[in-house]
Short mmCIF file of C-alpha atoms and ligand atoms in Angstrom, two decimals:
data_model
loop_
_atom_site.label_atom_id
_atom_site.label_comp_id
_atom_site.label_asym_id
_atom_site.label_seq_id
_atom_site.Cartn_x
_atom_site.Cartn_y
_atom_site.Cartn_z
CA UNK A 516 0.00 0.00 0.00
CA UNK A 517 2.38 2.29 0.91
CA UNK A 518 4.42 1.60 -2.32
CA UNK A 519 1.16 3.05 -4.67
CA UNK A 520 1.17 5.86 -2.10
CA UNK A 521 4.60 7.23 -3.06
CA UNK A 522 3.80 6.63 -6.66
CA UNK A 523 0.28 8.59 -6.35
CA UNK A 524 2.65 11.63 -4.90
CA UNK A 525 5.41 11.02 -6.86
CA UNK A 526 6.75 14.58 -8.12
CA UNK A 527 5.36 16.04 -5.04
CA UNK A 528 6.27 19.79 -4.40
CA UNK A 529 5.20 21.69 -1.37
CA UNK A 530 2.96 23.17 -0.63
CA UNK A 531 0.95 21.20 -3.37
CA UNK A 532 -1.31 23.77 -4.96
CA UNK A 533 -4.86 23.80 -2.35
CA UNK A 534 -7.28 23.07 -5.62
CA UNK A 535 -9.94 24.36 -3.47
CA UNK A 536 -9.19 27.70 -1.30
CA UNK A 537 -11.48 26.43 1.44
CA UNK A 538 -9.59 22.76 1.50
CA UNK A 539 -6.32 21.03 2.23
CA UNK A 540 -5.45 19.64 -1.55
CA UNK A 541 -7.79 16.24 -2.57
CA UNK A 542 -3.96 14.06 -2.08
CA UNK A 543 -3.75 14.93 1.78
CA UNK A 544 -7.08 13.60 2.46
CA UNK A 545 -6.69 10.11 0.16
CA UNK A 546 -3.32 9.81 1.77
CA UNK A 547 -3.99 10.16 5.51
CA UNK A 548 -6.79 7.45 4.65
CA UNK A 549 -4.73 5.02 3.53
CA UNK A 550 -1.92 5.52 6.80
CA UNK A 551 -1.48 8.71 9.21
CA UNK A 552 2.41 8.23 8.11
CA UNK A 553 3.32 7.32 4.41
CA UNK A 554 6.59 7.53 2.46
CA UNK A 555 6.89 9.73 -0.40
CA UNK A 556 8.88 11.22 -3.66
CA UNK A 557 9.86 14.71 -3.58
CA UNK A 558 10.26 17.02 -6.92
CA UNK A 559 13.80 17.89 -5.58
CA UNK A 560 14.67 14.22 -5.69
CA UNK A 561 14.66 11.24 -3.07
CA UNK A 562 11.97 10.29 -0.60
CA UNK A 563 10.74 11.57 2.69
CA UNK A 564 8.17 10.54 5.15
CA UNK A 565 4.99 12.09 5.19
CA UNK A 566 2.73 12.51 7.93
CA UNK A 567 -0.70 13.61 8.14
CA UNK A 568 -2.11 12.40 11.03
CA UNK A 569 -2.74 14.84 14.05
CA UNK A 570 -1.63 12.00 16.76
CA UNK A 571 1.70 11.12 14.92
CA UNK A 572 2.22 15.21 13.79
CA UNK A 573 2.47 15.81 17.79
CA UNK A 574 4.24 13.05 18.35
CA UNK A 575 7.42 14.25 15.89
CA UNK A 576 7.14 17.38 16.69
CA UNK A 577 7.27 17.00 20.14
CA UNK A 578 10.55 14.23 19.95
CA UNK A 579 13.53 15.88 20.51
CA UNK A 580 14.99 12.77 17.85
CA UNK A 581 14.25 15.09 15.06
CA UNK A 582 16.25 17.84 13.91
CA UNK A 583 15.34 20.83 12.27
CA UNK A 584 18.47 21.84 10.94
CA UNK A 585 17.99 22.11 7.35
CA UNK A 586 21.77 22.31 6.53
CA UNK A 587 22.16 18.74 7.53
CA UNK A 588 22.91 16.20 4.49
CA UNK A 589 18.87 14.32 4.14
CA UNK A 590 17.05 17.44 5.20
CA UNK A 591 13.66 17.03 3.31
CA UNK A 592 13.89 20.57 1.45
CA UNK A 593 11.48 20.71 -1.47
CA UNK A 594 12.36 24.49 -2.95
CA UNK A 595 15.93 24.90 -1.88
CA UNK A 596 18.41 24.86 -4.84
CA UNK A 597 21.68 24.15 -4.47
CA UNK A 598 22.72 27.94 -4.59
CA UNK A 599 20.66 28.75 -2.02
CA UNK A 600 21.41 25.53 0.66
CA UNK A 601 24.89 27.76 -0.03
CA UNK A 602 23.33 30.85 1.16
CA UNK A 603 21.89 29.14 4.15
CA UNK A 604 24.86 27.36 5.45
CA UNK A 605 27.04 30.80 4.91
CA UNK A 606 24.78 32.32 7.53
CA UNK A 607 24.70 31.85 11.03
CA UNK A 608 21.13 29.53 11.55
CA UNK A 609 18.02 31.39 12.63
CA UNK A 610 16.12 29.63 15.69
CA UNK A 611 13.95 27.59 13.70
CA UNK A 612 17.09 25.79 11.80
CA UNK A 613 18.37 24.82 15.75
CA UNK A 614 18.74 22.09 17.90
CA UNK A 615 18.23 21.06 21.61
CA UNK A 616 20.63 23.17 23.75
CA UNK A 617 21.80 25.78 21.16
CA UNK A 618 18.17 26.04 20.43
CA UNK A 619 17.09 26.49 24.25
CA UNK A 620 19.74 29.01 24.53
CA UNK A 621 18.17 30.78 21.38
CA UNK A 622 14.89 30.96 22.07
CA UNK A 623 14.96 31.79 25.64
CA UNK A 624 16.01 35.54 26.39
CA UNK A 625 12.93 36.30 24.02
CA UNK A 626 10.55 33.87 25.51
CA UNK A 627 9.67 36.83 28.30
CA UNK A 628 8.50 39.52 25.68
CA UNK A 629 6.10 37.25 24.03
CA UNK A 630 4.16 35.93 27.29
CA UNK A 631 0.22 36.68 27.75
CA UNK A 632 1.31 38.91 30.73
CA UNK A 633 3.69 41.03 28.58
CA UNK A 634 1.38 41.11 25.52
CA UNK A 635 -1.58 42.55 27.76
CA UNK A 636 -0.02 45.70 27.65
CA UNK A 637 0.41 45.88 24.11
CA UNK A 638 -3.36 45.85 23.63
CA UNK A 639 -4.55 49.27 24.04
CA UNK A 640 -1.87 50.26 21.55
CA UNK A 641 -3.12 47.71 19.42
CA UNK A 642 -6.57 48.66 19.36
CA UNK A 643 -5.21 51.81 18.66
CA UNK A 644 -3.79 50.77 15.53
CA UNK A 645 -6.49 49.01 14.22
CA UNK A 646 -8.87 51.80 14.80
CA UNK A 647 -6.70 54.24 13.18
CA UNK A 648 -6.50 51.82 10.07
CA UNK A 649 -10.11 51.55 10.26
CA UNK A 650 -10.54 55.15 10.38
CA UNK A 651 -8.77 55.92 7.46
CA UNK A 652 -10.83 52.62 5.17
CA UNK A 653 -13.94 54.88 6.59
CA UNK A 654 -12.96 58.18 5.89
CA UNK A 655 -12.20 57.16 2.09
CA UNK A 656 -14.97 57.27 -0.61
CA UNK A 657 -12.76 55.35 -2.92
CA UNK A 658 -14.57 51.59 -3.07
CA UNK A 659 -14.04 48.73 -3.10
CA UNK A 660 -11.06 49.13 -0.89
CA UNK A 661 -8.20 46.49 -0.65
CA UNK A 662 -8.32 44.82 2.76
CA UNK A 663 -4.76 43.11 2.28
CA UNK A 664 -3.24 47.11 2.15
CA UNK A 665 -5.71 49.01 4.13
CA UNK A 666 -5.59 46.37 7.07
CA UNK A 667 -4.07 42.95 6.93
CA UNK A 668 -0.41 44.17 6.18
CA UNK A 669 -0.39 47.60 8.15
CA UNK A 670 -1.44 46.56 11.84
CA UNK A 671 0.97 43.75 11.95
CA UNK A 672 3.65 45.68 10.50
CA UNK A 673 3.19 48.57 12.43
CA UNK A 674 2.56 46.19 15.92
CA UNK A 675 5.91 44.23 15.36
CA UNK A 676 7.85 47.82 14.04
CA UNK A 677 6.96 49.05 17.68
CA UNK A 678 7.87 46.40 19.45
CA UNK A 679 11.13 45.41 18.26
CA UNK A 680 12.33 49.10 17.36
CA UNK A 681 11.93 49.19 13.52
CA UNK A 682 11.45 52.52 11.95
CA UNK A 683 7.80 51.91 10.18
CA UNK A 684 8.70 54.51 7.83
CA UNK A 685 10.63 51.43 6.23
CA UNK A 686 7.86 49.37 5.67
CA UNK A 687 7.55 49.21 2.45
CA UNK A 688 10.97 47.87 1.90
CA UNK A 689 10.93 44.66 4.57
CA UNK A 690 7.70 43.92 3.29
CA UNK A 691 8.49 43.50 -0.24
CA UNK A 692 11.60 41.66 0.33
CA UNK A 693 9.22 39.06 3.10
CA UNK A 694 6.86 38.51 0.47
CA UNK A 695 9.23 37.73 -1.89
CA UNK A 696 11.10 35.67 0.37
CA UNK A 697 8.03 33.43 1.12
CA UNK A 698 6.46 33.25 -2.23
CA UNK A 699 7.51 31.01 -5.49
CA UNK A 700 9.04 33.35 -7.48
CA UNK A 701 13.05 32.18 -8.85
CA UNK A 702 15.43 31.28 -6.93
CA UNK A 703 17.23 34.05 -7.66
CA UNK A 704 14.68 37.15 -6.36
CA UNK A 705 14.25 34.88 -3.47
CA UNK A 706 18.02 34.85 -2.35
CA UNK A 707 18.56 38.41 -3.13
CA UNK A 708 15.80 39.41 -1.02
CA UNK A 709 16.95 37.36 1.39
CA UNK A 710 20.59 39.42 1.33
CA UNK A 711 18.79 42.67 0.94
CA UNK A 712 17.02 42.37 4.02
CA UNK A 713 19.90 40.58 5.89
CA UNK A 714 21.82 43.93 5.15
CA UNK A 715 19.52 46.10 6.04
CA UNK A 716 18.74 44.66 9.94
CA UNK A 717 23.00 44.14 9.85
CA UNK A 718 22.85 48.15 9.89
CA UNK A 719 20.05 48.04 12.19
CA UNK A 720 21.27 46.27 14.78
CA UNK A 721 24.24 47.94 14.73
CA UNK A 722 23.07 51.14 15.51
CA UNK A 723 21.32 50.18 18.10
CA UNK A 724 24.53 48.70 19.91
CA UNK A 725 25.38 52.29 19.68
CA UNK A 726 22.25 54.08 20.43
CA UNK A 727 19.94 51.73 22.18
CA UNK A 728 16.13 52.63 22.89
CA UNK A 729 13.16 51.29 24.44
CA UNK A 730 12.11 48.56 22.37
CA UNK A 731 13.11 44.28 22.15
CA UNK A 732 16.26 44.73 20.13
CA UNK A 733 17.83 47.13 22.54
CA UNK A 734 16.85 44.91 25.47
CA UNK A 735 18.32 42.04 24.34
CA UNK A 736 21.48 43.93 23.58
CA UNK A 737 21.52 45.48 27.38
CA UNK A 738 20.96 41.74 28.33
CA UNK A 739 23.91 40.16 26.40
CA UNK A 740 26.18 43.18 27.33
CA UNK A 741 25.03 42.45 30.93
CA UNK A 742 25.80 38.95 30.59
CA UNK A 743 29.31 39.36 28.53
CA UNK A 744 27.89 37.26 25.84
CA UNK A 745 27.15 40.00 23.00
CA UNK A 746 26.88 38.24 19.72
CA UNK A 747 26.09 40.41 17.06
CA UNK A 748 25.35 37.88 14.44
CA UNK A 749 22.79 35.88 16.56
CA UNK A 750 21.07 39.27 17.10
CA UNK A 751 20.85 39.76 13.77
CA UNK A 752 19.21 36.08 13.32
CA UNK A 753 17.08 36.04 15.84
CA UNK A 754 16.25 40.25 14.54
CA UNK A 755 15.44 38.78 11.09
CA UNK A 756 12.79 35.77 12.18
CA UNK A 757 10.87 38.09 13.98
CA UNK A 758 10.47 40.72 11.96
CA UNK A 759 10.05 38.69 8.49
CA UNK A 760 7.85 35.94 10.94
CA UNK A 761 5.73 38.62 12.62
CA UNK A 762 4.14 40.35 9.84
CA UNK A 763 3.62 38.25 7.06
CA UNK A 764 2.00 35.25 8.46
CA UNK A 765 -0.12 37.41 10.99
CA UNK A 766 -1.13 39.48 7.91
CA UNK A 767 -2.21 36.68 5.71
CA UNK A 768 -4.34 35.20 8.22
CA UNK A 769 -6.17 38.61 8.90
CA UNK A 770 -6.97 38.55 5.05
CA UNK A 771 -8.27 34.86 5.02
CA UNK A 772 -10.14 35.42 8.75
CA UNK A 773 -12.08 37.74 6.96
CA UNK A 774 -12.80 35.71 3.59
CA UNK A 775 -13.95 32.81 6.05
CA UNK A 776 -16.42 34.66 7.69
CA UNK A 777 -17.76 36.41 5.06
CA UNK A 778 -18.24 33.41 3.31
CA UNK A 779 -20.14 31.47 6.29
CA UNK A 780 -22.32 33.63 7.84
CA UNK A 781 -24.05 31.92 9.62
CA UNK A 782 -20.66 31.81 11.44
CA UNK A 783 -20.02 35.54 11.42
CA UNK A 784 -23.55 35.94 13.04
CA UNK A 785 -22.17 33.72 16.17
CA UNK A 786 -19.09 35.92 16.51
CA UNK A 787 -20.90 38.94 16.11
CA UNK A 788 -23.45 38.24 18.63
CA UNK A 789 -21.03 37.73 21.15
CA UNK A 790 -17.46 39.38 21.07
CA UNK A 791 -16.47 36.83 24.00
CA UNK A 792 -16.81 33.97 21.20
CA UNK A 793 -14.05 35.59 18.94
CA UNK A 794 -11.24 33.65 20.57
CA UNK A 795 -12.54 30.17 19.81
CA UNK A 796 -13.42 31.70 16.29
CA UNK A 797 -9.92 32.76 16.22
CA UNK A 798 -8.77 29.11 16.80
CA UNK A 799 -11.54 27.41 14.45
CA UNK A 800 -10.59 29.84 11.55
CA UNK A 801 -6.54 28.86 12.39
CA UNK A 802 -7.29 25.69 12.08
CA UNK A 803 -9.22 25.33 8.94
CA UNK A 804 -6.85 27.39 6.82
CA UNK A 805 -2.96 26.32 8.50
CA UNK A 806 -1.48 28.36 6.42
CA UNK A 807 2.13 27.97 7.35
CA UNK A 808 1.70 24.03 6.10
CA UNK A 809 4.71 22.60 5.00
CA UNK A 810 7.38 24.70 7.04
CA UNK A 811 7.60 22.14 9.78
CA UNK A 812 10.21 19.51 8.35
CA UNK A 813 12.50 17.20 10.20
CA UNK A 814 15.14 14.97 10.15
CA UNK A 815 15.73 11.64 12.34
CA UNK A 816 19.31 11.61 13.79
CA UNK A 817 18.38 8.47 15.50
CA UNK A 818 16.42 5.33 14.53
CA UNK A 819 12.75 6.31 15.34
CA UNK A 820 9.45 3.65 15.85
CA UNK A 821 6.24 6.72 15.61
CA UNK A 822 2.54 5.27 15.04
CA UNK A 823 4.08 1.67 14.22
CA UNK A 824 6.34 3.29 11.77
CA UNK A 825 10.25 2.91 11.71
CA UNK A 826 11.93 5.64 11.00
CA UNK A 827 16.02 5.32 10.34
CA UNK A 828 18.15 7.55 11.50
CA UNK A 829 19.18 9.85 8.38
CA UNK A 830 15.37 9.85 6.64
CA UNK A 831 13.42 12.94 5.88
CA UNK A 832 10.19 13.89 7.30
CA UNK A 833 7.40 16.26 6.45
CA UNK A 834 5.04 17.18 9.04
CA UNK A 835 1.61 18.23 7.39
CA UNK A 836 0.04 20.66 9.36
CA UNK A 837 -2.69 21.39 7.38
CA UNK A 838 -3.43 17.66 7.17
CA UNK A 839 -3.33 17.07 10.66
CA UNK A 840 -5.73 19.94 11.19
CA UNK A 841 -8.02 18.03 9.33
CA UNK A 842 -7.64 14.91 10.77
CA UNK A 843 -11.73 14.15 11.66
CA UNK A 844 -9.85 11.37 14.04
CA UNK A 845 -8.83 15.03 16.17
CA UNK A 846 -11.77 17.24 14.42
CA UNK A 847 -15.13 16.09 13.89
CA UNK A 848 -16.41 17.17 10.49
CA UNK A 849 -13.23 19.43 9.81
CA UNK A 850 -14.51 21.04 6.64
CA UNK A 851 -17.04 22.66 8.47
CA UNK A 852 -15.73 26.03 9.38
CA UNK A 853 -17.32 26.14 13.11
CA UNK A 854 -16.33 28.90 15.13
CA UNK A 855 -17.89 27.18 18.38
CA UNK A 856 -15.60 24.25 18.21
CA UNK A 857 -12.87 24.04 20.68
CA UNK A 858 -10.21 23.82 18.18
CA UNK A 859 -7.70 24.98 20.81
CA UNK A 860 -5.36 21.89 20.09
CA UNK A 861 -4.73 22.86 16.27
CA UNK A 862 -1.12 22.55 14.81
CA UNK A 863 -1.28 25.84 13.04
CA UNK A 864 1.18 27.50 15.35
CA UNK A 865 3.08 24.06 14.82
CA UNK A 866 4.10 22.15 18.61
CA UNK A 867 6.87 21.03 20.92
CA UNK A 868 10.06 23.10 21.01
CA UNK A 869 9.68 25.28 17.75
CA UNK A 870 5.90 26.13 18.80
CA UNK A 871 6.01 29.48 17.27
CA UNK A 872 7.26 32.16 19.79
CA UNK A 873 4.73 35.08 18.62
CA UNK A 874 1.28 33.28 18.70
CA UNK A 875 0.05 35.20 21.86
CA UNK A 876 1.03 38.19 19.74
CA UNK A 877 -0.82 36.78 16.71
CA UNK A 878 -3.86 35.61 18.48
CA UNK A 879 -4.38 39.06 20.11
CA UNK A 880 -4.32 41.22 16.92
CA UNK A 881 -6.04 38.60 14.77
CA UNK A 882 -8.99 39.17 17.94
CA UNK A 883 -8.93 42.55 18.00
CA UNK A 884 -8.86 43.03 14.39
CA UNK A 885 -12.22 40.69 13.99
CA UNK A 886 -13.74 42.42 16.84
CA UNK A 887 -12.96 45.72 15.57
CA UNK A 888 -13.76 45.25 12.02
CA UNK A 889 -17.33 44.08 11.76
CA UNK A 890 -18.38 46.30 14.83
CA UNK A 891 -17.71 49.12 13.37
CA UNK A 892 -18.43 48.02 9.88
CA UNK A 893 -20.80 45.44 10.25
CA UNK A 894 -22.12 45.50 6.50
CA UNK A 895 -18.81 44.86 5.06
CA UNK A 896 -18.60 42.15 2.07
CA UNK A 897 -16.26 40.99 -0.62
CA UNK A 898 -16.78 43.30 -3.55
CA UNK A 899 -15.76 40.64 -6.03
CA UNK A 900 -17.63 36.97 -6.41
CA UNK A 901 -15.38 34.79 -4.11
CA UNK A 902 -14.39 32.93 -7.38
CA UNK A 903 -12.13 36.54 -8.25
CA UNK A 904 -10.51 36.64 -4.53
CA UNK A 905 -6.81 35.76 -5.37
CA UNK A 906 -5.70 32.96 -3.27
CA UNK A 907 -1.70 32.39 -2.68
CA UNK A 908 -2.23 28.88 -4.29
CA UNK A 909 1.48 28.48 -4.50
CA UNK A 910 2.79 30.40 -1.57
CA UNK A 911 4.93 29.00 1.54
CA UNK A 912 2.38 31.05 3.30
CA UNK A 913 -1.00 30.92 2.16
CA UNK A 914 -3.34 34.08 2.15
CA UNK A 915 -4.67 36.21 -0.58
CA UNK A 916 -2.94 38.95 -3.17
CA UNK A 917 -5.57 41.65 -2.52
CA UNK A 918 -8.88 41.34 -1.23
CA UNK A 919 -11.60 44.28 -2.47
CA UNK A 920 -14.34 44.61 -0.03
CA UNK A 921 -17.26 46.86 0.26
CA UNK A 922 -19.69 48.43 2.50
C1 HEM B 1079 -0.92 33.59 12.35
C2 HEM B 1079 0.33 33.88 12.53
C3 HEM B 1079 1.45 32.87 12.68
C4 HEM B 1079 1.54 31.55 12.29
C5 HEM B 1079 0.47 30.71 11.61
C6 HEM B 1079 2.85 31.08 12.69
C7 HEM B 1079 3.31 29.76 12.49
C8 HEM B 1079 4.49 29.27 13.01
C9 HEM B 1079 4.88 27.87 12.96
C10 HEM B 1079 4.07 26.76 12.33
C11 HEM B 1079 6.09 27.75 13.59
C12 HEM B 1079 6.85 26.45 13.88
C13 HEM B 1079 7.91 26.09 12.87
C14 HEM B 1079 8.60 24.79 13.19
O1 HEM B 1079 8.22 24.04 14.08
O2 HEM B 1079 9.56 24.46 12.47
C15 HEM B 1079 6.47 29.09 14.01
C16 HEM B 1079 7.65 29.40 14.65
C17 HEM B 1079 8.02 30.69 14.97
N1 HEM B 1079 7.25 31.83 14.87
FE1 HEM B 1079 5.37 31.96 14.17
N2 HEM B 1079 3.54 32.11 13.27
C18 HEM B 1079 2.72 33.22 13.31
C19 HEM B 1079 3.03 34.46 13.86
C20 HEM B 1079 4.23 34.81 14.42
C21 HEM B 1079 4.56 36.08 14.98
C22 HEM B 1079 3.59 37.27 15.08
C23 HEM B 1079 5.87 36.01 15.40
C24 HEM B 1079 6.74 37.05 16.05
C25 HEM B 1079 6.40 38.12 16.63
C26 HEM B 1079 6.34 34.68 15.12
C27 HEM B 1079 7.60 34.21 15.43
C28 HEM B 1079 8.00 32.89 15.33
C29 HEM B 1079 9.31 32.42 15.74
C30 HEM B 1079 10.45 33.27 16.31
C31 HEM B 1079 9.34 31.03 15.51
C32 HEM B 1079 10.49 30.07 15.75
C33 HEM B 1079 10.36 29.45 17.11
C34 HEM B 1079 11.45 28.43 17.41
O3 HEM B 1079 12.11 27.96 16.48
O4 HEM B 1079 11.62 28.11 18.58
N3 HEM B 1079 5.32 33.97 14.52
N4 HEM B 1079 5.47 29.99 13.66
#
């Protein structure tokens, strides 16, 4: 069985195109039928293991076995050419490319400024911002407006620029060079952004060694300088993630949040009835779209047995996300977008070590962004038919180019 699997995949590139922008692609589904865990060709050549099942995704994700180094010989990379493994392995690795103690000693400085606690007093200043966005799609009698540049891309932007001491006024600039970063244009626009925007928080960084203020950056400089253990080149790592992994993703979720309810609404009548229900909704609509599926790849250093599976030490594996989300074994009835379904143990923000750092930050915007938005412009509606909304079929990160909506 699992021999016809590999062939019904073979060629495989992720993020297989979604056929359907409300559904994981028709292959996930057939696949995690026949076994939560299957082997499979990839377009960049050899085989990997694939899994799809929400029990076994935890259960990788969570073993410290795997690595997520993706300069290791047998990573499972699917778009990296050989120029740009180069690239990578000239760099110093970002957070989400380490391992068990180097990792640990990565990711916890920063683990402080993204608790609830912290976050709770961003949130006037993020209602703020949304309302000021919102002010400005309402004072405009231009229509249809585009949601993606009036809304989705600004507050997260502008939220992460003031938290980690980015001057806003360069937004235009990181943005690009993110989008280009994460989308499937060549190889070549894809490494150069990646340089361009290497350079650029390089400088950044290091004038704030010289001229610190009150934001993340400069704290975590005062900290290492504290400590003796100043490292400019892991500040400019860990400076890159978050500001090319706080904006984007946040952004294209905001843009599909919207297109979800919209589209259901029956389901934007619950939310709206009762702000209190906008966290699970916030959840449900995670859930149903993952759209950071496909990031979370691994590779055993050690000889691994996961859902009856062995896996040898040296294999590939591919941890669906999106697949796992809509495993009916973890969600009953998953295509049905259900904003009153606890949907609290979803992958999207991926799990064990590498659960992604910002998602108190992401959940908290995406809320008050919902909130905001269709209380004070509760007739709002896609001024295109959906068919016309144009879905990032072939993103890393799926979302939508533009999204023209109406009131
Ligand atoms: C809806 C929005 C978001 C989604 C869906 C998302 C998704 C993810 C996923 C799936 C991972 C795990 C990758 C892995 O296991 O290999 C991750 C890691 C990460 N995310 Fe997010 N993310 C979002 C927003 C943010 C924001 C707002 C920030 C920063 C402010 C952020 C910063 C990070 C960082 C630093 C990591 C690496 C953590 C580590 O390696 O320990 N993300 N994210």
């Amino acid at each position: 069985m699992t021999k016809n699997v590999a062939d019904e995949l073979a060629g495989l590139e992720l993020p297989v195109e979604r056929g359907c922008p409300f559904a994981p692609p028709a292959a996930y589904e057939r696949l995690r039928e026949q076994a939560p865990i299957n082997k499979v060709r990839l377009t960049s050549g050899g085989q990997a293991w694939w899994v799809s099942g929400h029990e076994e995704a935890r259960a990788v994700l969570a073993d410290g076995r795997f690595s997520s180094d993706k300069r290791k010989d047998g990573f499972p990379l699917f778009t990296l050419d050989a120029a740009t493994l180069q690239q990578l392995r000239s760099q110093p690795p970002l957070m989400l490319g380490m391992d068990g103690a180097e990792h640990s000693a990565a990711r916890r400085p920063v683990i402080g400024e993204f608790t609830v606690k912290r976050l709770a007093a961003l949130r006037p200043r993020i209602q703020d911002i949304v309302d000021h966005f919102i002010d400005d799609m309402l004072a405009t009698d231009r229509r249809p407006v585009d949601l993606v540049q009036a809304l989705s891309l600004p507050v997260p932007s502008l939220v992460i620029c003031e938290l980690l001491g980015v001057p806003y006024t360069d937004h235009d600039f990181f943005q690009s060079r993110t989008t280009m970063m994460v989308s499937r244009t060549s190889m070549d626009d894809r490494r150069r952004a990646f340089a361009e925007l290497r350079a650029y928080i390089d400088d950044l960084i290091t004038r704030k060694e010289s001229e610190p203020g009150d934001d993340l950056f400069s704290r975590q400089i005062a900290r290492q300088r504290q400590e003796g253990t100043l490292d400019h080149a892991g500040l400019v790592s860990l400076a890159f993630l978050l500001l090319t992994a706080g904006h984007e993703t946040t952004a294209n979720m905001i843009s599909l949040g919207v297109v979800g309810l919209l589209s259901h609404p029956e389901q934007l009548t619950v939310v709206k009835a009762d702000p209190g229900r906008t966290p699970m909704a916030v959840e449900e609509l995670l859930r149903y779209f993952t759209i950071a599926d496909g990031v979370t790849s691994r590779l055993a250093t050690e000889d691994v047995e996961i859902g009856g599976v062995s896996i040898k030490a040296g294999e590939g594996v591919i941890v669906s996300m999106l697949s796992a989300n809509w495993d009916p074994a973890a969600f009953k009835d998953p295509a049905d977008l259900d904003v009153e379904r606890g949907a609290r143990h979803h992958l999207a923000f991926g799990f064990g070590p590498h659960q992604c750092l910002g998602q108190n930050l992401a959940r908290m915007e995406l809320q008050i962004v919902f909130d905001t938005l269709f209380r004070r412009i509760p007739s709002l509606r896609l001024a295109v038919p959906m068919e016309e909304v144009p879905f990032k079929a072939d993103a890393v990160i799926y979302g939508v180019h533009e999204l023209p909506v109406t009131w």
